[in-house]
């Protein structure tokens, strides 16, 4: 299978990110041969290296960050940006994960939160793929949980939902604090 046929097979999958082993399996190549094909695709700009052993069809940090670790979701300022609640493009994409992650990915910070924190996120359509992102209120609660203070709130926030989420995370936030 040549690199263009491999690329065609990758595009048929419902994910934009692949490991070396997945590419070997999809292309029916031995891992060593798949590595050579991957290098050729990367050199030609047909595939992008995201992290060691992880490759993407597109060079999009939001898309790639959300598919690196299963059972994770984008949160913090990146989620607020994707919801158009803030205008500034975040320099770091925070991805909430259920366990510690040792992977190093440029522009991505993996934040390990307890199981009780896994609520308040939704799938949105983004460039033909589904991204799991925190809703606006949950992004604010995740920031508060991690850094210990409520960031300045944003417009069009559901204050009751924010307070309810805070209670679920055992944070003490009143509606008055949520209004500031």
PDB file of C-alpha atoms in Angstrom, residues 28-156:
ATOM      1  CA  UNK A  28      -1.772  -3.852   6.817  1.00  0.00           C
ATOM      2  CA  UNK A  29       1.952  -3.145   7.180  1.00  0.00           C
ATOM      3  CA  UNK A  30       4.488  -4.328   9.725  1.00  0.00           C
ATOM      4  CA  UNK A  31       5.165  -1.616  12.273  1.00  0.00           C
ATOM      5  CA  UNK A  32       8.674  -0.987  10.888  1.00  0.00           C
ATOM      6  CA  UNK A  33       7.277  -0.486   7.361  1.00  0.00           C
ATOM      7  CA  UNK A  34       4.466   1.708   8.695  1.00  0.00           C
ATOM      8  CA  UNK A  35       7.061   3.917  10.415  1.00  0.00           C
ATOM      9  CA  UNK A  36       8.825   4.448   7.076  1.00  0.00           C
ATOM     10  CA  UNK A  37       5.498   5.334   5.400  1.00  0.00           C
ATOM     11  CA  UNK A  38       4.610   7.695   8.263  1.00  0.00           C
ATOM     12  CA  UNK A  39       7.955   9.474   7.907  1.00  0.00           C
ATOM     13  CA  UNK A  40       7.346   9.926   4.182  1.00  0.00           C
ATOM     14  CA  UNK A  41       3.848  11.322   4.797  1.00  0.00           C
ATOM     15  CA  UNK A  42       5.183  13.712   7.467  1.00  0.00           C
ATOM     16  CA  UNK A  43       8.032  14.828   5.172  1.00  0.00           C
ATOM     17  CA  UNK A  44       5.514  15.589   2.402  1.00  0.00           C
ATOM     18  CA  UNK A  45       3.190  17.474   4.789  1.00  0.00           C
ATOM     19  CA  UNK A  46       0.413  14.897   4.377  1.00  0.00           C
ATOM     20  CA  UNK A  47       0.483  13.863   8.041  1.00  0.00           C
ATOM     21  CA  UNK A  48       1.526  15.860  11.119  1.00  0.00           C
ATOM     22  CA  UNK A  49       3.397  14.643  14.195  1.00  0.00           C
ATOM     23  CA  UNK A  50       1.444  15.614  17.321  1.00  0.00           C
ATOM     24  CA  UNK A  51       3.527  13.751  19.908  1.00  0.00           C
ATOM     25  CA  UNK A  52       5.803  10.734  20.015  1.00  0.00           C
ATOM     26  CA  UNK A  53       3.969   7.971  18.151  1.00  0.00           C
ATOM     27  CA  UNK A  54       0.872  10.126  17.513  1.00  0.00           C
ATOM     28  CA  UNK A  55       0.019  11.621  14.124  1.00  0.00           C
ATOM     29  CA  UNK A  56      -2.792  13.777  12.783  1.00  0.00           C
ATOM     30  CA  UNK A  57      -4.441  14.423   9.438  1.00  0.00           C
ATOM     31  CA  UNK A  58      -4.708  18.143  10.156  1.00  0.00           C
ATOM     32  CA  UNK A  59      -2.547  20.655  11.938  1.00  0.00           C
ATOM     33  CA  UNK A  60      -5.314  21.940  14.210  1.00  0.00           C
ATOM     34  CA  UNK A  61      -4.486  22.156  17.927  1.00  0.00           C
ATOM     35  CA  UNK A  62      -8.125  22.004  19.116  1.00  0.00           C
ATOM     36  CA  UNK A  63      -8.903  18.978  16.996  1.00  0.00           C
ATOM     37  CA  UNK A  64      -5.716  17.136  17.847  1.00  0.00           C
ATOM     38  CA  UNK A  65      -5.820  17.935  21.579  1.00  0.00           C
ATOM     39  CA  UNK A  66      -9.277  16.456  21.952  1.00  0.00           C
ATOM     40  CA  UNK A  67      -8.405  13.124  20.325  1.00  0.00           C
ATOM     41  CA  UNK A  68      -5.046  12.345  21.956  1.00  0.00           C
ATOM     42  CA  UNK A  69      -6.454  10.895  25.189  1.00  0.00           C
ATOM     43  CA  UNK A  70      -9.743   8.949  25.199  1.00  0.00           C
ATOM     44  CA  UNK A  71     -12.401   9.940  27.751  1.00  0.00           C
ATOM     45  CA  UNK A  72     -11.206  13.524  27.971  1.00  0.00           C
ATOM     46  CA  UNK A  73     -12.635  16.937  27.187  1.00  0.00           C
ATOM     47  CA  UNK A  74     -11.365  20.425  26.365  1.00  0.00           C
ATOM     48  CA  UNK A  75     -11.922  22.932  29.162  1.00  0.00           C
ATOM     49  CA  UNK A  76     -10.651  26.194  30.680  1.00  0.00           C
ATOM     50  CA  UNK A  77     -10.124  29.120  28.280  1.00  0.00           C
ATOM     51  CA  UNK A  78     -10.036  26.854  25.221  1.00  0.00           C
ATOM     52  CA  UNK A  79     -13.636  25.758  25.872  1.00  0.00           C
ATOM     53  CA  UNK A  80     -14.702  29.350  26.514  1.00  0.00           C
ATOM     54  CA  UNK A  81     -13.072  30.356  23.216  1.00  0.00           C
ATOM     55  CA  UNK A  82     -14.815  27.552  21.293  1.00  0.00           C
ATOM     56  CA  UNK A  83     -18.150  28.678  22.804  1.00  0.00           C
ATOM     57  CA  UNK A  84     -17.300  32.223  21.608  1.00  0.00           C
ATOM     58  CA  UNK A  85     -17.500  33.424  25.223  1.00  0.00           C
ATOM     59  CA  UNK A  86     -14.032  34.986  24.958  1.00  0.00           C
ATOM     60  CA  UNK A  87     -12.251  36.455  21.942  1.00  0.00           C
ATOM     61  CA  UNK A  88      -8.639  35.734  22.796  1.00  0.00           C
ATOM     62  CA  UNK A  89      -7.241  32.558  21.263  1.00  0.00           C
ATOM     63  CA  UNK A  90      -5.768  30.557  24.152  1.00  0.00           C
ATOM     64  CA  UNK A  91      -2.027  29.939  24.029  1.00  0.00           C
ATOM     65  CA  UNK A  92      -2.552  26.618  25.816  1.00  0.00           C
ATOM     66  CA  UNK A  93      -5.357  24.140  25.333  1.00  0.00           C
ATOM     67  CA  UNK A  94      -6.316  22.497  28.615  1.00  0.00           C
ATOM     68  CA  UNK A  95      -7.597  18.952  28.271  1.00  0.00           C
ATOM     69  CA  UNK A  96      -9.235  17.409  31.338  1.00  0.00           C
ATOM     70  CA  UNK A  97      -8.299  13.753  31.782  1.00  0.00           C
ATOM     71  CA  UNK A  98      -9.322  11.133  34.363  1.00  0.00           C
ATOM     72  CA  UNK A  99      -5.719  10.151  35.187  1.00  0.00           C
ATOM     73  CA  UNK A 100      -2.234  11.637  34.989  1.00  0.00           C
ATOM     74  CA  UNK A 101      -0.798  11.828  31.488  1.00  0.00           C
ATOM     75  CA  UNK A 102       2.929  11.821  30.794  1.00  0.00           C
ATOM     76  CA  UNK A 103       2.632  12.680  27.099  1.00  0.00           C
ATOM     77  CA  UNK A 104       4.131  16.008  26.111  1.00  0.00           C
ATOM     78  CA  UNK A 105       2.243  17.861  23.406  1.00  0.00           C
ATOM     79  CA  UNK A 106       3.199  21.391  22.425  1.00  0.00           C
ATOM     80  CA  UNK A 107       0.447  23.858  23.300  1.00  0.00           C
ATOM     81  CA  UNK A 108      -1.557  21.289  25.292  1.00  0.00           C
ATOM     82  CA  UNK A 109      -1.733  20.886  29.060  1.00  0.00           C
ATOM     83  CA  UNK A 110      -3.358  17.759  30.439  1.00  0.00           C
ATOM     84  CA  UNK A 111      -5.203  18.446  33.696  1.00  0.00           C
ATOM     85  CA  UNK A 112      -6.050  15.441  35.826  1.00  0.00           C
ATOM     86  CA  UNK A 113      -9.328  15.912  37.705  1.00  0.00           C
ATOM     87  CA  UNK A 114     -11.205  13.385  39.869  1.00  0.00           C
ATOM     88  CA  UNK A 115     -14.055  11.281  38.472  1.00  0.00           C
ATOM     89  CA  UNK A 116     -16.597  13.533  40.184  1.00  0.00           C
ATOM     90  CA  UNK A 117     -15.473  16.291  37.778  1.00  0.00           C
ATOM     91  CA  UNK A 118     -16.612  14.455  34.656  1.00  0.00           C
ATOM     92  CA  UNK A 119     -19.896  16.186  33.917  1.00  0.00           C
ATOM     93  CA  UNK A 120     -20.954  19.388  32.189  1.00  0.00           C
ATOM     94  CA  UNK A 121     -19.351  18.732  28.828  1.00  0.00           C
ATOM     95  CA  UNK A 122     -20.866  18.213  25.408  1.00  0.00           C
ATOM     96  CA  UNK A 123     -19.958  17.228  21.879  1.00  0.00           C
ATOM     97  CA  UNK A 124     -19.812  20.007  19.321  1.00  0.00           C
ATOM     98  CA  UNK A 125     -19.238  19.717  15.588  1.00  0.00           C
ATOM     99  CA  UNK A 126     -15.886  21.140  14.577  1.00  0.00           C
ATOM    100  CA  UNK A 127     -14.410  20.788  11.090  1.00  0.00           C
ATOM    101  CA  UNK A 128     -16.418  17.626  10.472  1.00  0.00           C
ATOM    102  CA  UNK A 129     -15.462  15.933  13.754  1.00  0.00           C
ATOM    103  CA  UNK A 130     -17.007  15.803  17.216  1.00  0.00           C
ATOM    104  CA  UNK A 131     -15.114  17.624  19.955  1.00  0.00           C
ATOM    105  CA  UNK A 132     -15.929  17.065  23.609  1.00  0.00           C
ATOM    106  CA  UNK A 133     -15.757  20.404  25.390  1.00  0.00           C
ATOM    107  CA  UNK A 134     -16.879  21.752  28.741  1.00  0.00           C
ATOM    108  CA  UNK A 135     -19.918  23.994  28.664  1.00  0.00           C
ATOM    109  CA  UNK A 136     -19.198  27.601  29.687  1.00  0.00           C
ATOM    110  CA  UNK A 137     -20.188  27.119  33.300  1.00  0.00           C
ATOM    111  CA  UNK A 138     -18.151  23.935  33.680  1.00  0.00           C
ATOM    112  CA  UNK A 139     -15.074  25.574  32.141  1.00  0.00           C
ATOM    113  CA  UNK A 140     -15.288  28.287  34.827  1.00  0.00           C
ATOM    114  CA  UNK A 141     -15.741  25.665  37.561  1.00  0.00           C
ATOM    115  CA  UNK A 142     -12.765  23.636  36.269  1.00  0.00           C
ATOM    116  CA  UNK A 143     -10.591  26.774  36.386  1.00  0.00           C
ATOM    117  CA  UNK A 144     -11.801  27.518  39.916  1.00  0.00           C
ATOM    118  CA  UNK A 145     -11.225  23.928  41.060  1.00  0.00           C
ATOM    119  CA  UNK A 146      -7.691  23.851  39.644  1.00  0.00           C
ATOM    120  CA  UNK A 147      -6.502  27.349  40.601  1.00  0.00           C
ATOM    121  CA  UNK A 148      -8.598  28.084  43.687  1.00  0.00           C
ATOM    122  CA  UNK A 149     -10.321  31.265  42.509  1.00  0.00           C
ATOM    123  CA  UNK A 150     -13.223  32.185  40.271  1.00  0.00           C
ATOM    124  CA  UNK A 151     -12.050  33.953  37.130  1.00  0.00           C
ATOM    125  CA  UNK A 152     -13.922  37.013  35.973  1.00  0.00           C
ATOM    126  CA  UNK A 153     -17.260  35.736  34.754  1.00  0.00           C
ATOM    127  CA  UNK A 154     -18.407  36.013  31.196  1.00  0.00           C
ATOM    128  CA  UNK A 155     -21.635  37.258  29.686  1.00  0.00           C
ATOM    129  CA  UNK A 156     -24.581  34.946  29.065  1.00  0.00           C
TER     130      UNK A 156
END
